[in-house]
XYZ file of C-alpha atoms in Angstrom:
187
model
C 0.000 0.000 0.000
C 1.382 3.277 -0.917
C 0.185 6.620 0.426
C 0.233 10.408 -0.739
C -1.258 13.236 1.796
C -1.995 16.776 0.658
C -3.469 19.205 3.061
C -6.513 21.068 1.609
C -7.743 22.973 4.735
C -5.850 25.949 6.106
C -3.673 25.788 9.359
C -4.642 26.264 12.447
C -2.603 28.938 13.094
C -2.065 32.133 11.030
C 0.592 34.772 10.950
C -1.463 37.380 12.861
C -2.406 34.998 15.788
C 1.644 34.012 15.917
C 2.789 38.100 15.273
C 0.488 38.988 18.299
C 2.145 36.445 20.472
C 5.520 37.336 19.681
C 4.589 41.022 19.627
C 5.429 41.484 16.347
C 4.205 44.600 13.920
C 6.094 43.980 10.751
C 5.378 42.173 7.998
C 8.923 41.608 7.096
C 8.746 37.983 9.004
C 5.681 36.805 7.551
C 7.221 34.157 5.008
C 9.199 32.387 7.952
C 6.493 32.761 10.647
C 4.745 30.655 7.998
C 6.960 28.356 7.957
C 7.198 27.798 11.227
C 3.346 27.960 12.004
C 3.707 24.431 9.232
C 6.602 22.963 11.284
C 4.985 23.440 14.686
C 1.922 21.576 13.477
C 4.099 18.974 12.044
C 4.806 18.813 15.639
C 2.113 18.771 17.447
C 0.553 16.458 15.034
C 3.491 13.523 16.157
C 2.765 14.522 19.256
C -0.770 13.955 19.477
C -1.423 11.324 16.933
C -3.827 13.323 15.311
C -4.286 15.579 12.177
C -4.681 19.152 12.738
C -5.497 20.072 9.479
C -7.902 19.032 6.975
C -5.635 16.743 4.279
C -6.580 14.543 0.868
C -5.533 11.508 1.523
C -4.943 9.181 -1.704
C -4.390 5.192 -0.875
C -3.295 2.528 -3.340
C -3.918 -0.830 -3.336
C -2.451 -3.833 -5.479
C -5.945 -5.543 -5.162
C -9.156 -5.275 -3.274
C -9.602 -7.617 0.063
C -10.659 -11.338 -0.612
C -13.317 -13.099 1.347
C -15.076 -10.340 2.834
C -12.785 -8.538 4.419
C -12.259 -5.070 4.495
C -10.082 -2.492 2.904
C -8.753 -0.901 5.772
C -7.719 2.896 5.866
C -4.624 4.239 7.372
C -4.921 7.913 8.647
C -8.002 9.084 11.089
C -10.189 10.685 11.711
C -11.854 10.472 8.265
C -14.246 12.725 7.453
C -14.916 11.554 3.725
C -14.603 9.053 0.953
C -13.749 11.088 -2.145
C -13.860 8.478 -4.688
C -12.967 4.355 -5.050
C -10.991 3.899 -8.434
C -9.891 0.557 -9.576
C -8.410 -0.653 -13.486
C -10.360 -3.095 -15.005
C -9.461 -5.907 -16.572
C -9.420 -3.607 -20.166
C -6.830 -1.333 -18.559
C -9.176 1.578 -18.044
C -9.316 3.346 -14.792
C -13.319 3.594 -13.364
C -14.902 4.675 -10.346
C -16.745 2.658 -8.563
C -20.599 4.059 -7.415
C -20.751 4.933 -3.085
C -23.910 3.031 -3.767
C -21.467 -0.185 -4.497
C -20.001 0.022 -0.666
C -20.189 0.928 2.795
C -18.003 3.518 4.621
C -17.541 2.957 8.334
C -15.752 6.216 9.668
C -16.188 6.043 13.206
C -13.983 7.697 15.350
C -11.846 4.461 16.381
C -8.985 2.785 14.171
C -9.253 1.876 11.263
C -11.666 3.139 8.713
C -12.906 0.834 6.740
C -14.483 0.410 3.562
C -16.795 -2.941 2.635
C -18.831 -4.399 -0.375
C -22.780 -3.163 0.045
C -24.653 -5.783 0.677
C -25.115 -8.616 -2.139
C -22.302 -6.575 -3.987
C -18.940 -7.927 -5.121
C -15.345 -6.277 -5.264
C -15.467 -5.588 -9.185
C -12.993 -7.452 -11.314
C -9.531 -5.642 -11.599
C -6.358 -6.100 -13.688
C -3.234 -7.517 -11.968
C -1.010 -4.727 -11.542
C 0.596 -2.833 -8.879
C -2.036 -0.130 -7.283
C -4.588 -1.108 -9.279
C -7.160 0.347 -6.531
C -7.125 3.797 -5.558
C -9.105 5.154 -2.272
C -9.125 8.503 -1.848
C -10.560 10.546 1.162
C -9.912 13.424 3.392
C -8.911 13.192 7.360
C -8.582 15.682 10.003
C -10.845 18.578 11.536
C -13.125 20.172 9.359
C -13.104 23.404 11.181
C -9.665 24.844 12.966
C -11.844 25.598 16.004
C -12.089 22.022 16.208
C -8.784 21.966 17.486
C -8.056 22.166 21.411
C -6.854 25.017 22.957
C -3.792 23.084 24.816
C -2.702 22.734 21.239
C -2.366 25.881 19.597
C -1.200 27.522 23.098
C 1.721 24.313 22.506
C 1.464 25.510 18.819
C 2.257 29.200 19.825
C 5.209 28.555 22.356
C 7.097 25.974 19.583
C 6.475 29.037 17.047
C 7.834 31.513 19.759
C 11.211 29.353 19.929
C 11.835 28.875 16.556
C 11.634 32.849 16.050
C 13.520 33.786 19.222
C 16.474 30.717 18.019
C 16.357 31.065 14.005
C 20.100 31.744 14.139
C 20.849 28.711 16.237
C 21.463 25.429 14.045
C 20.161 23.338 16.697
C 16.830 23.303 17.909
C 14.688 21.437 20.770
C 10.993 22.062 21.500
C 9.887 23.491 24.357
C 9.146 21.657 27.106
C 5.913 23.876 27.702
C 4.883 22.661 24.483
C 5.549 19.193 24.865
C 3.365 19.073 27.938
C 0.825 20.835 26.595
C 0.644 18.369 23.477
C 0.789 15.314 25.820
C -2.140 16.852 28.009
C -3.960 17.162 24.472
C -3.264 13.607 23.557
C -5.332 12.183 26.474
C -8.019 14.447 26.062
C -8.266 14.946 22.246
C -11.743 14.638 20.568
């Protein structure tokens, strides 16, 4: 199974929220607060096991599941199924109907995806990927996103500014506790 994730939502922090922190009234740090508002939620999404912003998430498959089973999905929470693609056995790439399967996006690990009832997996062509799940995870609204998180969010931002000469950087341990706090609590 191979994997590509693009995010399609915006972050959950934005250069005004970060400039206010850091008491900042230029705009001549914009581009790197940026970068670091991106690197902090890289962060804080190890940290908490969860996505903080809303991604596309496209899965590939060398086959569908035999015997029933179902095709599991790999990133939570899912919000939802884009599209099922598979190649038939001409070659051609098709989508297969929702109305063909059943989406089971509860909250827990995995999301799964199973054959509708008295449907079959449709015939596919034996290659590599030849099934292609695509679906989008994380919070659909940045609000969604607990507080413990961005405060976390806003002191790893902080450090980053306040060390950008320094070639070696460690989070701060405010942070970290505050993203471990989240963890147990999140959603």
């Amino acid at each position: 199974m191979r994997y590509n994730l693009v995010a399609i939502g915006s972050e959950v922090l934005n250069v005004q929220q970060v400039k206010l922190q850091l008491s900042i009234d230029s705009d001549e740090w914009d581009s790197l607060l940026e970068t670091y508002i991106e690197a902090a939620r890289a962060s804080a999404e190890h940290y908490t096991d969860r996505t903080l912003v809303q991604k596309r998430v496209t899965e590939n498959y060398d086959a569908f599941p035999i015997g029933g089973e179902a095709i599991e999905l790999s990133f939570a929470p899912v919000r939802e199924i884009q599209s099922v693609q598979y190649i038939d056995e001409d070659g051609v790439t098709q989508t297969w109907s929702a109305s063909n399967y059943k989406a089971d996006l509860s909250e827990g690990l995995p999301a799964r995806i199973t054959e509708a009832f008295d449907v079959n997996w449709p015939t596919i062509r034996d290659e590599i990927n030849a099934v292609t799940v695509s679906y989008d995870i994380g919070p659909i609204n940045p609000d969604d996103v607990p507080g413990t998180v961005i405060q976390g969010m806003l002191l790893e931002v902080g450090a980053y500014f306040e060390q950008r000469h320094d070639s070696v950087r460690k989070m701060p341990t405010a942070a970290e506790n505050l993203y471990h706090k989240a963890k147990k609590t999140f959603l």
